PDB file of C-alpha atoms in Angstrom:
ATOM      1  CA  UNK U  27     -50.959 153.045 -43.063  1.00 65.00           C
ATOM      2  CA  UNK U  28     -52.521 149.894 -42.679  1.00 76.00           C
ATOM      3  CA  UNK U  29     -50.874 146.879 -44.958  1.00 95.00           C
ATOM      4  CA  UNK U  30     -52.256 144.303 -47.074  1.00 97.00           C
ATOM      5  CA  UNK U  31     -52.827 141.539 -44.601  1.00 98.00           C
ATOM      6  CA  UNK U  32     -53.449 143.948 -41.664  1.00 97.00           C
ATOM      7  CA  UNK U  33     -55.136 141.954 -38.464  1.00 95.00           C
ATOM      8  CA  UNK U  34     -55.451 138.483 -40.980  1.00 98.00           C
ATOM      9  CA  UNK U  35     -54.085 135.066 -39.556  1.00 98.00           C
ATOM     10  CA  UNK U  36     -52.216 132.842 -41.836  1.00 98.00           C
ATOM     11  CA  UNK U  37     -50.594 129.495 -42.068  1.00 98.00           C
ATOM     12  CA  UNK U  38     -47.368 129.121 -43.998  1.00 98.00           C
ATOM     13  CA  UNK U  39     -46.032 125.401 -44.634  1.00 98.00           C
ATOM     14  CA  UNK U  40     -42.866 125.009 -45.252  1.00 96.00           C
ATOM     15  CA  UNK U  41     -42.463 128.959 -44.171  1.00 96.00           C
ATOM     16  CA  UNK U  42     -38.501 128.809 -42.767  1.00 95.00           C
ATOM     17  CA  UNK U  43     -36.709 128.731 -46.061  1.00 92.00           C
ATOM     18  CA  UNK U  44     -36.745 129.312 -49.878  1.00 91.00           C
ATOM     19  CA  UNK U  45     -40.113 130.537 -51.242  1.00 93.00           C
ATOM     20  CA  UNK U  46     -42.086 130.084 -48.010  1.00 95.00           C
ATOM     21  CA  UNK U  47     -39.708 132.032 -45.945  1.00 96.00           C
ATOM     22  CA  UNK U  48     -39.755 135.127 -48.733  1.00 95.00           C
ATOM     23  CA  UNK U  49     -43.665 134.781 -48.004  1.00 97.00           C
ATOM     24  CA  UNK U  50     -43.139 134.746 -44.265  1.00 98.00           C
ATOM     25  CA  UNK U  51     -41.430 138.101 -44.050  1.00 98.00           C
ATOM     26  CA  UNK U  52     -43.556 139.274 -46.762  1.00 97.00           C
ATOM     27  CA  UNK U  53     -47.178 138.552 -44.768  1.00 98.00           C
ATOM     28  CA  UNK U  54     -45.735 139.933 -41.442  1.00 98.00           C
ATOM     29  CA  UNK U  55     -44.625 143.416 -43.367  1.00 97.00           C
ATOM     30  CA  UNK U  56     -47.895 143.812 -44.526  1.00 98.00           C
ATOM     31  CA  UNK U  57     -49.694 142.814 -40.772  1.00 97.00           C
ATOM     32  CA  UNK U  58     -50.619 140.093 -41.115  1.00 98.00           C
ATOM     33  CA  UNK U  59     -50.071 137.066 -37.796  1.00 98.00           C
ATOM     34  CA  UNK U  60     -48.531 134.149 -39.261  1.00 98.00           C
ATOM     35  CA  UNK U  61     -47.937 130.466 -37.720  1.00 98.00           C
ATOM     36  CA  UNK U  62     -44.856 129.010 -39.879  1.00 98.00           C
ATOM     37  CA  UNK U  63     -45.780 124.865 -39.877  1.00 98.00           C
ATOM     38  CA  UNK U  64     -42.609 123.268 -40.455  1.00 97.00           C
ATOM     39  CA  UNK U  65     -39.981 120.226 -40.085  1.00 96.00           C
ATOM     40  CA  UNK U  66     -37.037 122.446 -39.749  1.00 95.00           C
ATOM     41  CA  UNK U  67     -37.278 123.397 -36.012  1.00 96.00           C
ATOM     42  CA  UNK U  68     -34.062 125.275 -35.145  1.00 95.00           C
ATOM     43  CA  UNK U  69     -34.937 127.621 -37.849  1.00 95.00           C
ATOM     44  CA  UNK U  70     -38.515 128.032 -36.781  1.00 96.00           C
ATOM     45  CA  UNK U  71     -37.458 128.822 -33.306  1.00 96.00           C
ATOM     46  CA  UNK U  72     -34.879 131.621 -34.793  1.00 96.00           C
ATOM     47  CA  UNK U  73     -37.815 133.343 -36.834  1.00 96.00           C
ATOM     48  CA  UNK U  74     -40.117 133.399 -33.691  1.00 96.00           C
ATOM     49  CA  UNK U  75     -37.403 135.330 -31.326  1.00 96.00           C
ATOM     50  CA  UNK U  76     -37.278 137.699 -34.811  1.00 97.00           C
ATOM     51  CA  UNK U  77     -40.802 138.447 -34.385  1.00 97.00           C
ATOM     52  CA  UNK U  78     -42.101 138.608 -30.924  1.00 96.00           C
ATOM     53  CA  UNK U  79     -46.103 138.289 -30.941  1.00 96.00           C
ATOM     54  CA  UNK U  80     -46.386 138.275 -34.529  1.00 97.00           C
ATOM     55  CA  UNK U  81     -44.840 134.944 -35.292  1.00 98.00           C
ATOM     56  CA  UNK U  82     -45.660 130.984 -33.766  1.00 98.00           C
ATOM     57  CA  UNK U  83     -43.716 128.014 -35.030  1.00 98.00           C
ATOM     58  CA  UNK U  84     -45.392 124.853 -35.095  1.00 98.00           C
ATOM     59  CA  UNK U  85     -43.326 121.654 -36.059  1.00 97.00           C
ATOM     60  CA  UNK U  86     -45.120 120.400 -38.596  1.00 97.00           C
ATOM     61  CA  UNK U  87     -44.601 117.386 -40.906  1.00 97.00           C
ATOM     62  CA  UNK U  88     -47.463 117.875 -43.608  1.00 97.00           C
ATOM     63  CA  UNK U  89     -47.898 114.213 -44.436  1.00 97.00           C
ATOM     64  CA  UNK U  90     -49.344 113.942 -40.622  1.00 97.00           C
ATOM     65  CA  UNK U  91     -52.632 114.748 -40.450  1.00 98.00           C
ATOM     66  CA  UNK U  92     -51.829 115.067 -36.356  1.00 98.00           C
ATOM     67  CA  UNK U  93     -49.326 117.676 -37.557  1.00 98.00           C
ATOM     68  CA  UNK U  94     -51.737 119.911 -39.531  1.00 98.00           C
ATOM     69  CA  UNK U  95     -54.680 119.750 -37.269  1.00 98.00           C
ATOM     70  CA  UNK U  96     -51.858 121.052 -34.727  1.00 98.00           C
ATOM     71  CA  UNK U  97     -50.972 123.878 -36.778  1.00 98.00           C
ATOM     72  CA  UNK U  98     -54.678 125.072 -37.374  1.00 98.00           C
ATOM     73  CA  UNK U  99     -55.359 124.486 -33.932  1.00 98.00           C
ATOM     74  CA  UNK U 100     -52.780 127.138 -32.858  1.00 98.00           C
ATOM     75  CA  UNK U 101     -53.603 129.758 -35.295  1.00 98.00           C
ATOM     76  CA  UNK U 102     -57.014 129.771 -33.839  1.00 98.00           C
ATOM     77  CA  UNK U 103     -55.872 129.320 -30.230  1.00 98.00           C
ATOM     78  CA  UNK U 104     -52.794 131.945 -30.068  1.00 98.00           C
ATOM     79  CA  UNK U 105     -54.351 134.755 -32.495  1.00 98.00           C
ATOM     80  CA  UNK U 106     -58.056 134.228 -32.567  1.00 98.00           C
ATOM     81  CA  UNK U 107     -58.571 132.385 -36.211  1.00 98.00           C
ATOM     82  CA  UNK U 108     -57.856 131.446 -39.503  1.00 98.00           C
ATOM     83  CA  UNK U 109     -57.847 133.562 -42.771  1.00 98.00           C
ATOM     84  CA  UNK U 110     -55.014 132.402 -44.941  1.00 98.00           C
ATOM     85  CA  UNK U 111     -53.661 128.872 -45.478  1.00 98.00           C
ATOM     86  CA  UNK U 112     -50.421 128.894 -47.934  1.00 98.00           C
ATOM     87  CA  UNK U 113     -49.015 125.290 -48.268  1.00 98.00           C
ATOM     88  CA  UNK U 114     -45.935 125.708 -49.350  1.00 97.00           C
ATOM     89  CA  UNK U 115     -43.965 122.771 -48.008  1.00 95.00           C
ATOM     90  CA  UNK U 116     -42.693 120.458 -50.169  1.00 92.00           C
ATOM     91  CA  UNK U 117     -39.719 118.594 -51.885  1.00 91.00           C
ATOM     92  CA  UNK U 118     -38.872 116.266 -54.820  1.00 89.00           C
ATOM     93  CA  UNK U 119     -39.331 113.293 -53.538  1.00 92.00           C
ATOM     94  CA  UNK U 120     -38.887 110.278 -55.219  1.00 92.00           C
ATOM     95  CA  UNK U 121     -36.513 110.559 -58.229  1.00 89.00           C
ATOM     96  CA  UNK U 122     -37.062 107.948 -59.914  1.00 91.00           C
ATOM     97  CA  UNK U 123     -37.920 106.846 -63.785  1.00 89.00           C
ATOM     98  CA  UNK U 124     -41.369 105.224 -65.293  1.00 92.00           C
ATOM     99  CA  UNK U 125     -39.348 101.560 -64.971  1.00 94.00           C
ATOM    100  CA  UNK U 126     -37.907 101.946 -61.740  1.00 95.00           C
ATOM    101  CA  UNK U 127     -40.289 103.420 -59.519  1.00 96.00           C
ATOM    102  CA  UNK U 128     -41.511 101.892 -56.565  1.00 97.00           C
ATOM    103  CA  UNK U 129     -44.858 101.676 -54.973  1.00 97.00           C
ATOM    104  CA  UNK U 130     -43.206 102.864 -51.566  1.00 97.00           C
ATOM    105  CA  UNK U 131     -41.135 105.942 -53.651  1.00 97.00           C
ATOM    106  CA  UNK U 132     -44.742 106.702 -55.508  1.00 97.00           C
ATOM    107  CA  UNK U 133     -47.003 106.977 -52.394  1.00 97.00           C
ATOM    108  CA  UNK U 134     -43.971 108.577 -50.683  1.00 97.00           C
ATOM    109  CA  UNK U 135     -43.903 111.301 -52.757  1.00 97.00           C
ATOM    110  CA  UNK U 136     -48.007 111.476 -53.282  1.00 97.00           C
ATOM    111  CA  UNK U 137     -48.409 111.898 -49.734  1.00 97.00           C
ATOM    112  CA  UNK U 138     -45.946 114.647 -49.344  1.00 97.00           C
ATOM    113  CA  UNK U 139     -47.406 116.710 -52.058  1.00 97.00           C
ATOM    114  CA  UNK U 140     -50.778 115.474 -52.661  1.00 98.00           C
ATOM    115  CA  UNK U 141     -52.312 113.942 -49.428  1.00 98.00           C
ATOM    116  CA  UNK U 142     -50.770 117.145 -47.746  1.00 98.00           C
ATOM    117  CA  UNK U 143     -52.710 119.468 -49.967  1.00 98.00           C
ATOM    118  CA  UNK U 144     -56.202 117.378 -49.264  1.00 98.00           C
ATOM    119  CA  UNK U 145     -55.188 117.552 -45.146  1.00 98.00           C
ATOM    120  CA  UNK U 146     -54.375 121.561 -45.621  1.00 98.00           C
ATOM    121  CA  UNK U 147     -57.505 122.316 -47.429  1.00 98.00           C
ATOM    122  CA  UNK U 148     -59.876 119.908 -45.422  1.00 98.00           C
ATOM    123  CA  UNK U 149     -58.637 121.591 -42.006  1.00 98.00           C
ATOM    124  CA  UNK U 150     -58.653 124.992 -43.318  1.00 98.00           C
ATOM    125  CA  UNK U 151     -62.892 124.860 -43.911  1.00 98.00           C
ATOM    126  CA  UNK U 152     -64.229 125.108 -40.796  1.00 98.00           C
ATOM    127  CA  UNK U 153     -62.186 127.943 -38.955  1.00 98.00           C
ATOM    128  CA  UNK U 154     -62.878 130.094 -42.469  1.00 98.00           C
ATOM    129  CA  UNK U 155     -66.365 129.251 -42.321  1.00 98.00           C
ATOM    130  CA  UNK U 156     -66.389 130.820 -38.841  1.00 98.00           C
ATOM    131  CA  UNK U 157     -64.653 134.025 -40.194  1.00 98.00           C
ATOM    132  CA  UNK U 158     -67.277 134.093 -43.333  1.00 98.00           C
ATOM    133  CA  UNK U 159     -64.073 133.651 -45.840  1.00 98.00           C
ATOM    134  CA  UNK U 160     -60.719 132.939 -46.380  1.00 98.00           C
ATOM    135  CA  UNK U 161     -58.225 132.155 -48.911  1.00 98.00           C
ATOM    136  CA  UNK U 162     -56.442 128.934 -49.427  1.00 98.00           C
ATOM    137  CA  UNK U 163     -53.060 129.304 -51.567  1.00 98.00           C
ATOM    138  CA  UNK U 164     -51.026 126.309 -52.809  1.00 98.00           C
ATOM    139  CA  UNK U 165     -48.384 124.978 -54.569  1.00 97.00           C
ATOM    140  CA  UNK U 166     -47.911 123.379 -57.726  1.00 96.00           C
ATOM    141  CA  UNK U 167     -44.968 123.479 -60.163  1.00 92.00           C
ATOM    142  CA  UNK U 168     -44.577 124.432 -63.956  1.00 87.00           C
ATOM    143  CA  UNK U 169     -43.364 120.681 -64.106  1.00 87.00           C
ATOM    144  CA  UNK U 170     -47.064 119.751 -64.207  1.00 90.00           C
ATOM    145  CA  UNK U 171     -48.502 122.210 -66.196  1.00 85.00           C
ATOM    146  CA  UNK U 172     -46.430 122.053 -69.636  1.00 69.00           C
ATOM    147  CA  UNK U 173     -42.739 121.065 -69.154  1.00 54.00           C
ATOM    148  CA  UNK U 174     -43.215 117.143 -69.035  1.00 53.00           C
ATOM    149  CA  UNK U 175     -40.527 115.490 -68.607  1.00 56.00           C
ATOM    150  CA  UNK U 176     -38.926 118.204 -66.534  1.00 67.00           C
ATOM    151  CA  UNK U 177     -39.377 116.720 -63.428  1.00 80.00           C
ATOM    152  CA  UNK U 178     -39.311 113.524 -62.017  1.00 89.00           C
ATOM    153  CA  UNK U 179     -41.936 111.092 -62.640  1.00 91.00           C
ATOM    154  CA  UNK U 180     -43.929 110.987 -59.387  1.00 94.00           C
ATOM    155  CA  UNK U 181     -43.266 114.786 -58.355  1.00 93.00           C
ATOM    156  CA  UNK U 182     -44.643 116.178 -61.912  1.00 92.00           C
ATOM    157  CA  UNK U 183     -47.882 113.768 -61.574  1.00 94.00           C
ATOM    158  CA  UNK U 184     -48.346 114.878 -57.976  1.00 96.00           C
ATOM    159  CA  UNK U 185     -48.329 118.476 -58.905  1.00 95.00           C
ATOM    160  CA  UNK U 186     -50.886 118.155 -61.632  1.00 95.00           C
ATOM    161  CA  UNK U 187     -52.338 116.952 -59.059  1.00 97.00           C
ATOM    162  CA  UNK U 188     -52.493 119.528 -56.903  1.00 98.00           C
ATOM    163  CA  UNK U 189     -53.736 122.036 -59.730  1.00 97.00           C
ATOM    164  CA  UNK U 190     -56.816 119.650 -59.977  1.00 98.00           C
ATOM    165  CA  UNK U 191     -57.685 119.516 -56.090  1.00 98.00           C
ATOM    166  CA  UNK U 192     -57.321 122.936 -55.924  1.00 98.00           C
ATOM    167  CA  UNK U 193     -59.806 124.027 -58.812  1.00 98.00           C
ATOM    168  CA  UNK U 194     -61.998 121.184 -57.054  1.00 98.00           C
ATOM    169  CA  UNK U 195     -61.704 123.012 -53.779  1.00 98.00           C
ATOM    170  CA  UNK U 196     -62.592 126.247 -55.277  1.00 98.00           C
ATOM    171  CA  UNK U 197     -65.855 125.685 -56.686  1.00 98.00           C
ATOM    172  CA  UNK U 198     -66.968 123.655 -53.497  1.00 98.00           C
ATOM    173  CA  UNK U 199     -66.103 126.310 -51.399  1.00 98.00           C
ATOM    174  CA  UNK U 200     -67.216 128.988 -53.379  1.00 98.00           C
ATOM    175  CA  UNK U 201     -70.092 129.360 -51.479  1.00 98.00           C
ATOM    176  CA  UNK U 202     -68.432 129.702 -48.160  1.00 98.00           C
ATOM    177  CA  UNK U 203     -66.718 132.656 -49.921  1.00 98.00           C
ATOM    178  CA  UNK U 204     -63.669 130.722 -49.065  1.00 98.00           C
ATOM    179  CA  UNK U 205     -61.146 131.449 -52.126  1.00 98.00           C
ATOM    180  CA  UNK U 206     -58.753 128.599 -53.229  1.00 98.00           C
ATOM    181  CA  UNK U 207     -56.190 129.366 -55.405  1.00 98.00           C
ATOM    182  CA  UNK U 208     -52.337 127.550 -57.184  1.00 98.00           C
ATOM    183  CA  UNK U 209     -49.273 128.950 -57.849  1.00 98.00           C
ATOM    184  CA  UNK U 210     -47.196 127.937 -60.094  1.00 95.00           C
ATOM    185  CA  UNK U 211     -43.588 128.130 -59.367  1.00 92.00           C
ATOM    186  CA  UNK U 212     -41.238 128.316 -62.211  1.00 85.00           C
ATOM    187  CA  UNK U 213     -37.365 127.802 -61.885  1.00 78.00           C
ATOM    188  CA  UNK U 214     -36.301 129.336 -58.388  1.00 77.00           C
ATOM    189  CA  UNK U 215     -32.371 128.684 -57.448  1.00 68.00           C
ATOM    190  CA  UNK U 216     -33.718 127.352 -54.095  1.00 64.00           C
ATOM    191  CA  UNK U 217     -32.392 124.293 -52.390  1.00 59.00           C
ATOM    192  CA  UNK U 218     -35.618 122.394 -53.359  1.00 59.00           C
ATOM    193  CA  UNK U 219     -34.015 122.760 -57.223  1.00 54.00           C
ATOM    194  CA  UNK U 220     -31.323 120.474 -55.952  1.00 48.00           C
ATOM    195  CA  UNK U 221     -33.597 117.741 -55.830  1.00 47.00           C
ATOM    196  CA  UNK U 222     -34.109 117.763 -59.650  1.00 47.00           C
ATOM    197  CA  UNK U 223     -30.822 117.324 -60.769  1.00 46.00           C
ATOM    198  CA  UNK U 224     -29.958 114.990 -58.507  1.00 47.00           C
ATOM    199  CA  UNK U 225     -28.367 116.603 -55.771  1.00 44.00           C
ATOM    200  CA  UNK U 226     -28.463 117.805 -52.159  1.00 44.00           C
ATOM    201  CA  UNK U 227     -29.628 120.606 -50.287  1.00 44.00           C
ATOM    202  CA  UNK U 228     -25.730 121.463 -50.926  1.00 49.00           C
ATOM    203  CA  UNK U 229     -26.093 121.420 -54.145  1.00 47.00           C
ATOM    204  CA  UNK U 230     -28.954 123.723 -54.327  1.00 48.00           C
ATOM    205  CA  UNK U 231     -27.056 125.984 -52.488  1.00 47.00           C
ATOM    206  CA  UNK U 232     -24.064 126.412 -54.981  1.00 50.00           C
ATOM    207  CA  UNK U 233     -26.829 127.006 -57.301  1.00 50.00           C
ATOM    208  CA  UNK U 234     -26.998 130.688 -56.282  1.00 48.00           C
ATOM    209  CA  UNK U 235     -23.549 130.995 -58.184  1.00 44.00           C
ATOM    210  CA  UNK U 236     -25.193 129.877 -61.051  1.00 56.00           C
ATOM    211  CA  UNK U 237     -28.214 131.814 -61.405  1.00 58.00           C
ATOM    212  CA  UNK U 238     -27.989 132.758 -64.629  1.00 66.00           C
ATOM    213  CA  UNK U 239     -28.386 129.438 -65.890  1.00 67.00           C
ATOM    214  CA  UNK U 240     -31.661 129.461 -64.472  1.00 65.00           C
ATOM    215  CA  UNK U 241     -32.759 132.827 -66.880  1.00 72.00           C
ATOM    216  CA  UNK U 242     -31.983 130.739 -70.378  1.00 72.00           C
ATOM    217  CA  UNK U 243     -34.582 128.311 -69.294  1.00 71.00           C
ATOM    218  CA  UNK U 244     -37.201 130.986 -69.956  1.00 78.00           C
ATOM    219  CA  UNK U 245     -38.684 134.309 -72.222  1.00 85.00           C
ATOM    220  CA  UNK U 246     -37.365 136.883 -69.409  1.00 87.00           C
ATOM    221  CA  UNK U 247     -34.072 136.988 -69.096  1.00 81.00           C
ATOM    222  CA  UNK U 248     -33.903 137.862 -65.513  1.00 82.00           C
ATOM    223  CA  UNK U 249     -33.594 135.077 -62.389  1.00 80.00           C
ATOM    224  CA  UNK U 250     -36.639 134.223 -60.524  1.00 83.00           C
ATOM    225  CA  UNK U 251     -36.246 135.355 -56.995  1.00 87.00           C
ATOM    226  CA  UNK U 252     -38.416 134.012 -53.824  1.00 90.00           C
ATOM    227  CA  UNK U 253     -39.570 137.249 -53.686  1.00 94.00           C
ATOM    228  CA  UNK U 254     -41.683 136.958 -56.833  1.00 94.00           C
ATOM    229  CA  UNK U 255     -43.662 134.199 -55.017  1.00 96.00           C
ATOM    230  CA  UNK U 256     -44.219 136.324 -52.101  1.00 97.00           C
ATOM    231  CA  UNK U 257     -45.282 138.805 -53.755  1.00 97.00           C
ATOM    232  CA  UNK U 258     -48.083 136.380 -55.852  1.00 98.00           C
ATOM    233  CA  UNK U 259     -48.719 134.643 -52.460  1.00 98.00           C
ATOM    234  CA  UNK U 260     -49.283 138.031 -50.821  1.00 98.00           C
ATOM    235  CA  UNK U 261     -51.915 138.915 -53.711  1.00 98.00           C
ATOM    236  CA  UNK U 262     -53.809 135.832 -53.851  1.00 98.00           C
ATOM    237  CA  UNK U 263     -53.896 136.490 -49.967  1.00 98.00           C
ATOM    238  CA  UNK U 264     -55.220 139.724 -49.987  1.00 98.00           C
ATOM    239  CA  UNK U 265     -58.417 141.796 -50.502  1.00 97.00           C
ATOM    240  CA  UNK U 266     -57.331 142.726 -53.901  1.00 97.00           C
ATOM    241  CA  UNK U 267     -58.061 139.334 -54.692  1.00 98.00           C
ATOM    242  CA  UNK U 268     -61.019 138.800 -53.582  1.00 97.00           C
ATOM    243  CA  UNK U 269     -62.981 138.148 -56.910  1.00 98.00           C
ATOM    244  CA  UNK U 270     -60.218 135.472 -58.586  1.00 98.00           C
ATOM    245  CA  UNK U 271     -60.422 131.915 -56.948  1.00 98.00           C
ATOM    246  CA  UNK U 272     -59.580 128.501 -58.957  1.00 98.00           C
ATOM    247  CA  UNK U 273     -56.459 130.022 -60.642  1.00 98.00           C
ATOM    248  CA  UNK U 274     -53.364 128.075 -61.578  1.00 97.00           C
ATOM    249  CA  UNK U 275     -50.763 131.169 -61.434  1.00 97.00           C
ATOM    250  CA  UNK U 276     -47.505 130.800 -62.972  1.00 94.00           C
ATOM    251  CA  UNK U 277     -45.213 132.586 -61.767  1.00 94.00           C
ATOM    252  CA  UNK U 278     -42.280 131.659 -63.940  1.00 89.00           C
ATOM    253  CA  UNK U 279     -40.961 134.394 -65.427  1.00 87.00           C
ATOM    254  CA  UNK U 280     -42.544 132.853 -68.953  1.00 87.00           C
ATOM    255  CA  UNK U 281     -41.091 129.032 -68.860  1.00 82.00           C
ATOM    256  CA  UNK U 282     -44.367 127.981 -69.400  1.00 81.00           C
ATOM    257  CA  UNK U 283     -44.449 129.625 -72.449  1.00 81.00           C
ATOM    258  CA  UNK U 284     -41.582 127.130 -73.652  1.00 62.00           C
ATOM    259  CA  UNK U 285     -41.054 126.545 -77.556  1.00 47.00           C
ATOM    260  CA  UNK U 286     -38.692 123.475 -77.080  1.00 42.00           C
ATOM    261  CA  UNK U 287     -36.302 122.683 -80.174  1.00 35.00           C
ATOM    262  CA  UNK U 288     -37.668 126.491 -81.601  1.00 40.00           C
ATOM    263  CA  UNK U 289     -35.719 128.755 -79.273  1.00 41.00           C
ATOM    264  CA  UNK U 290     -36.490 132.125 -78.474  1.00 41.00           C
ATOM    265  CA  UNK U 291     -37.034 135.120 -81.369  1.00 37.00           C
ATOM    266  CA  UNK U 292     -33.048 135.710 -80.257  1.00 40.00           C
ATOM    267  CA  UNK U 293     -32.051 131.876 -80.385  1.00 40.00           C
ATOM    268  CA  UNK U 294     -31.192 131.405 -76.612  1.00 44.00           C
ATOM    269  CA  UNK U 295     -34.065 129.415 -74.656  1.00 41.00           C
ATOM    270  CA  UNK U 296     -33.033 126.345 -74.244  1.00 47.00           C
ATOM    271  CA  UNK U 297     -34.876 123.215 -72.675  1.00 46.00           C
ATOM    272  CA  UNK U 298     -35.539 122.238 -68.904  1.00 49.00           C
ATOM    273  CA  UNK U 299     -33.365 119.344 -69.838  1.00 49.00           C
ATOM    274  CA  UNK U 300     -30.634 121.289 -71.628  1.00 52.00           C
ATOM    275  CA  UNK U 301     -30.219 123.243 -68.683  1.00 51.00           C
ATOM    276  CA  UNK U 302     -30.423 121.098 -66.133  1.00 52.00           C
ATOM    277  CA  UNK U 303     -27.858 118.495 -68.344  1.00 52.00           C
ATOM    278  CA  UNK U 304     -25.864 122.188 -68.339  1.00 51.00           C
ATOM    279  CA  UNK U 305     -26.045 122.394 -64.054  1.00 49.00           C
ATOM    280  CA  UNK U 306     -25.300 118.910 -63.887  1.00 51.00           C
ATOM    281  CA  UNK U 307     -22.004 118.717 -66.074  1.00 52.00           C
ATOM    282  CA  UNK U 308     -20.509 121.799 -64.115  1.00 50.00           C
ATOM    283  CA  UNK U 309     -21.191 120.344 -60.841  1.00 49.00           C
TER     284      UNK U 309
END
């Protein structure tokens, strides 16, 4: 039986680890052909010996226009087009406060998350033109959408961001038939999660003995797993989609839904800033 993606070329940033790598796997399971655009090289390499024909790594830094045009380049070149662009990559980038930011920290981190979006959408246009649609799929955070505050100052303004140049995107390219569409991460015990409680990519990896921590933060009591993203990035991806473009999706297992100081109907959601004070006292 034919899967979801079957004979469809797509671009994963950031696809070797965390949320993008969940997506990887997922898009090849369902047929899809997938370049993985990444920084992370050694593990690129790994995940193209695990799939043989189906699978081209492409360093990639996404704040390099060089870089992206690269990556689009070989997903028409190796497997004939370009029908799926997730940009995923990302990090935390600049940590800093309101008073202590820098102008180097600021454009840092907008050029990461921000200037990388406007490169992965602008490169995207013409190869989907030339297949008569396409979908674009990126990242935002629930940091930018009602948890301010949560995240640092730079990476919460650069993900609003992103909602708005993707809504943008998706009534210009309406017309093409070329479908652009967010998602909207919540709290995923990935090493990215490091990064907002001040740590390293250790760090974020001791947070998988913590996961539970993560489930207080929001209405279902259950841990978000990389998986869930797949699963919204294989969607959005898909035929099944094909009539929803210019949607912020949270996928957050309800932290959006946040009632701050009012707790949950049984008392125990916390804050994003309870629990991350919480992660940061026991580490």
């Amino acid at each position: 039986m034919p899967g979801r993606l079957q004979d469809k070329v797509a671009i994963i940033t950031g696809g070797v680890s965390g949320m993008g790598l969940a997506s990887t796997h997922r898009f090849i399971e369902e047929g899809a052909s997938v370049v993985v655009a990444d920084i992370q090289a050694g593990k690129g390499r790994e995940l193209e010996k695990q799939y043989p024909g189906r699978l081209r790594f492409v360093a990639c830094d996404v704040r390099d226009e060089a870089d992206i045009v690269a990556a689009v380049s070989a997903a028409v070149e190796t497997f004939g087009g370009l029908d799926v662009m997730y940009h995923n990559a990302g990090a935390v980038g600049d940590n800093s406060d309101l008073a202590s930011i820098t102008t180097e920290g600021w454009d840092d981190t907008f050029n990461l998350l921000l200037r990388s979006t406007m490169l992965t959408i602008k490169h995207s246009i013409e190869p989907m033109r030339k297949r008569g649609k396409g979908s674009i799929i990126l990242t935002s955070s629930a940091a930018a959408v009602s948890l301010g505050g949560s995240g640092p100052y730079a990476y919460t303004v650069a993900k609003a961001g992103v909602i708005s140049a993707g809504r943008y995107a998706a009534l210009a390219l309406g017309p093409d038939r070329i479908r652009v569409n967010i998602i909207v991460p919540g709290a995923f015990p990935t090493s990215i999660w490091s990064g907002h409680v001040g740590g390293d990519a250790e760090m974020g990896d001791r947070m998988g003995l913590d996961l539970q921590r993560f489930a207080g933060m929001q209405a279902l009591p259950q841990v978000g797993d990389p998986r869930n993203i797949a699963d919204a990035a294989l969607f959005l991806a898909s035929e099944e989609a094909t009539f929803v473009t210019g949607v912020a999706l949270p996928v957050d297992g309800g932290l959006t839904l946040h009632r701050n100081s009012q707790g949950s109907a049984s008392g125990q959601l916390g804050t994003v800033s309870d629990a991350v004070a919480t992660f940061k006292a026991a580490s």
